[in-house]
Coordinates of N, CA and C in Angstrom, one line a residue:
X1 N 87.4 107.6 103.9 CA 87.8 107.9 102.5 C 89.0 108.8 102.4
X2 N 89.5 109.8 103.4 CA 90.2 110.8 102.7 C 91.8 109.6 103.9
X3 N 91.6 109.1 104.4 CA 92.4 108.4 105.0 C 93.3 107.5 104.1
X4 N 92.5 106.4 103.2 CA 92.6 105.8 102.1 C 93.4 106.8 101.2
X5 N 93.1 108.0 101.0 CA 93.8 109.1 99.8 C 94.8 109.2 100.2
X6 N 95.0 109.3 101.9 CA 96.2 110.3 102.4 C 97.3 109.2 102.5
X7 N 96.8 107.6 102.3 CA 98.0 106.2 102.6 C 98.0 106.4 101.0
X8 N 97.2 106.3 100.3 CA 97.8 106.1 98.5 C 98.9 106.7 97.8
X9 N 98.7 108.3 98.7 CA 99.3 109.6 98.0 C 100.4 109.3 98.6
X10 N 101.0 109.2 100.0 CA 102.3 109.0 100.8 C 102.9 107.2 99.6
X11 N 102.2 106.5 99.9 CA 102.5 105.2 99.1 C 102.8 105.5 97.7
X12 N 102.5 106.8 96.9 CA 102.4 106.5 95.5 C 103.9 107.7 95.7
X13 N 104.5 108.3 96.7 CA 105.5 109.4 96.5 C 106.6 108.3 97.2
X14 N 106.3 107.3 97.6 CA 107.2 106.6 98.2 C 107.9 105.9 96.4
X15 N 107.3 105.1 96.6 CA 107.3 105.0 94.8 C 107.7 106.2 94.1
X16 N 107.7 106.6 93.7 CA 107.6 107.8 92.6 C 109.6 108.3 92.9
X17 N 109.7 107.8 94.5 CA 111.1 108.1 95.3 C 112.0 107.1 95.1
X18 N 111.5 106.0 94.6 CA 112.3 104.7 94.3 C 112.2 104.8 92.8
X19 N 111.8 105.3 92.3 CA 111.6 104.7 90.8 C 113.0 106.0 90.1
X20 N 112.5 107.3 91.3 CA 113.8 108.3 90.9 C 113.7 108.8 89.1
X21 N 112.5 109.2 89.2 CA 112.6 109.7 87.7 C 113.9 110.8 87.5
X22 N 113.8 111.3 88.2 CA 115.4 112.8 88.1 C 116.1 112.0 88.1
X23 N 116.8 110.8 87.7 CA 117.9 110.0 87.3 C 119.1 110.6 88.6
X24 N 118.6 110.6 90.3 CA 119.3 110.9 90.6 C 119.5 112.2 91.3
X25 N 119.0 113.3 90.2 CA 119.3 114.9 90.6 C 118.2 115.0 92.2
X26 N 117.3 114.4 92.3 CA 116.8 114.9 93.5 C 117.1 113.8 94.8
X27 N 117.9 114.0 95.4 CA 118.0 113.0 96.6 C 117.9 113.7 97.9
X28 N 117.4 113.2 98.7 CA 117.5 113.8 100.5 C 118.9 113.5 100.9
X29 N 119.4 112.5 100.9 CA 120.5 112.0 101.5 C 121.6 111.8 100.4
X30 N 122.5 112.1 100.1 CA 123.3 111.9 98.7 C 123.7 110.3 99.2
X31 N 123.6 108.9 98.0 CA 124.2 108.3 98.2 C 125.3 107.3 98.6
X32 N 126.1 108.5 98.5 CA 128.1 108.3 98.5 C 128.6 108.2 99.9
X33 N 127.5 108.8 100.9 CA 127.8 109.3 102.3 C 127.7 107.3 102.9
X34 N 128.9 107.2 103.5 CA 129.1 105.9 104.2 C 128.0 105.6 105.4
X35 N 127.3 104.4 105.0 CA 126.4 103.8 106.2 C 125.3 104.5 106.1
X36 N 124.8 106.2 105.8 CA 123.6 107.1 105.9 C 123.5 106.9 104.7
X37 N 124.0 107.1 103.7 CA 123.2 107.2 102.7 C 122.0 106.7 101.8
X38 N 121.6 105.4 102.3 CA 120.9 104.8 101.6 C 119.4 104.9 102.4
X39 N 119.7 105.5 103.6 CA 118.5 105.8 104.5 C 117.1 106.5 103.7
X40 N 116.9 107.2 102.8 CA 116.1 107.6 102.4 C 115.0 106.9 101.4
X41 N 116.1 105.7 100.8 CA 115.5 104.6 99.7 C 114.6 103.6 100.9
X42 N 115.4 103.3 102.3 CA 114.9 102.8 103.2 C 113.3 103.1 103.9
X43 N 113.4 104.3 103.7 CA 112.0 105.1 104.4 C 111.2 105.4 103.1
X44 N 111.5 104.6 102.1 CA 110.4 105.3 101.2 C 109.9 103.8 100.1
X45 N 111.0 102.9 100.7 CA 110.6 101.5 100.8 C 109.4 101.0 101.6
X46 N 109.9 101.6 103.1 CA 109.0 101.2 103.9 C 107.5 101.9 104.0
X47 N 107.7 103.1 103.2 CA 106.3 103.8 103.2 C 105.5 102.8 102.3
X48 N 106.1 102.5 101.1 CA 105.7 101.9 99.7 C 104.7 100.6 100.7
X49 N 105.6 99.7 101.3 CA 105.4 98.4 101.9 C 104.0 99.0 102.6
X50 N 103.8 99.9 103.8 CA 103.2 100.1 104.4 C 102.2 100.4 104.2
X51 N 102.0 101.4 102.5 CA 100.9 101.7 101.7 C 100.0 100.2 101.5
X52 N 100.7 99.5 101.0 CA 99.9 97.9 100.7 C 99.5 97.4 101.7
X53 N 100.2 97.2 102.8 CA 99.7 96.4 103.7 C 98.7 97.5 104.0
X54 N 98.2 98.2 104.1 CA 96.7 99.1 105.1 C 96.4 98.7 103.1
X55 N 96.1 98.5 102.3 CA 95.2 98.1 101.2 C 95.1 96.4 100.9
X56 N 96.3 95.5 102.1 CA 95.5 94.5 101.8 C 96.8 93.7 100.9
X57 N 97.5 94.0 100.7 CA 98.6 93.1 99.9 C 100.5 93.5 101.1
X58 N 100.1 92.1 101.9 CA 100.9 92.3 103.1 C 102.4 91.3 102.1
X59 N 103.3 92.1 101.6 CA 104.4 91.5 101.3 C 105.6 91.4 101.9
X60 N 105.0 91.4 102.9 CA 106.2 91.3 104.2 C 106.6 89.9 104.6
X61 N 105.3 89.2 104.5 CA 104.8 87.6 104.8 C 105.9 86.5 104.5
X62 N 106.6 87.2 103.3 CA 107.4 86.0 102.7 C 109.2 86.5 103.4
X63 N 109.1 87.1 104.8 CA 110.1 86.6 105.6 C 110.1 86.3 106.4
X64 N 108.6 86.2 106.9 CA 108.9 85.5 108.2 C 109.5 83.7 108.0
X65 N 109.4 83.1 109.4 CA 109.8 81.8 109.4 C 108.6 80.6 109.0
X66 N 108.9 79.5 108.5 CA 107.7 78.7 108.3 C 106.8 78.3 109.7
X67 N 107.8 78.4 111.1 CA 107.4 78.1 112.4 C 106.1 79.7 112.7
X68 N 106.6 80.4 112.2 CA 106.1 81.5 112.4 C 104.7 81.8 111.6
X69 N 104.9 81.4 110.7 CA 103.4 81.7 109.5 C 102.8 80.6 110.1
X70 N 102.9 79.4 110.5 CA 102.3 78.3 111.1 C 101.6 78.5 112.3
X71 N 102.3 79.6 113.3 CA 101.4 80.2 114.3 C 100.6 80.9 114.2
X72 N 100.6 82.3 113.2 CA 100.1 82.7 113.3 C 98.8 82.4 112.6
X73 N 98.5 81.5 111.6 CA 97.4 80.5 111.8 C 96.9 79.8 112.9
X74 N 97.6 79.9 113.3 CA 97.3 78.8 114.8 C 97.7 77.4 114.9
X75 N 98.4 76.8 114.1 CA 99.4 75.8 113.8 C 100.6 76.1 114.8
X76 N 101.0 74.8 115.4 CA 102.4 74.8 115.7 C 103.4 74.0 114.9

């Protein structure tokens, strides 16, 4: 149970990090800085992602290859 709290709360600030209510005013990385900057939208993407998949909504699925989703059903 408190495992479930502790992926919701990281997932719901990952979000909360992308949606950028401070229009901006709060960033870790400013993002003007060439090539780093956008690293932080990236790690709070990937938290977001990662919140869902451990609850079960894996939206990752729709990059793999058709050869690929076919295996891992067990299709070749």
């Amino acid at each position: 149970m408190l495992k479930k709290l502790g992926v919701a709360a990281v997932g719901l600030m990952g979000l909360l990090y992308l949606l950028n209510p401070s229009a901006g005013i709060f960033e870790v990385i400013p993002d003007n800085l060439p090539l780093i900057g956008n690293l932080d939208e990236a790690a709070a993407c990937t938290l977001v992602l990662a919140a869902l998949r451990y609850f079960g909504l894996d939206l990752t699925a729709f990059l793999r290859f058709k050869g690929e989703r076919n295996a891992d059903k067990g299709f070749e």
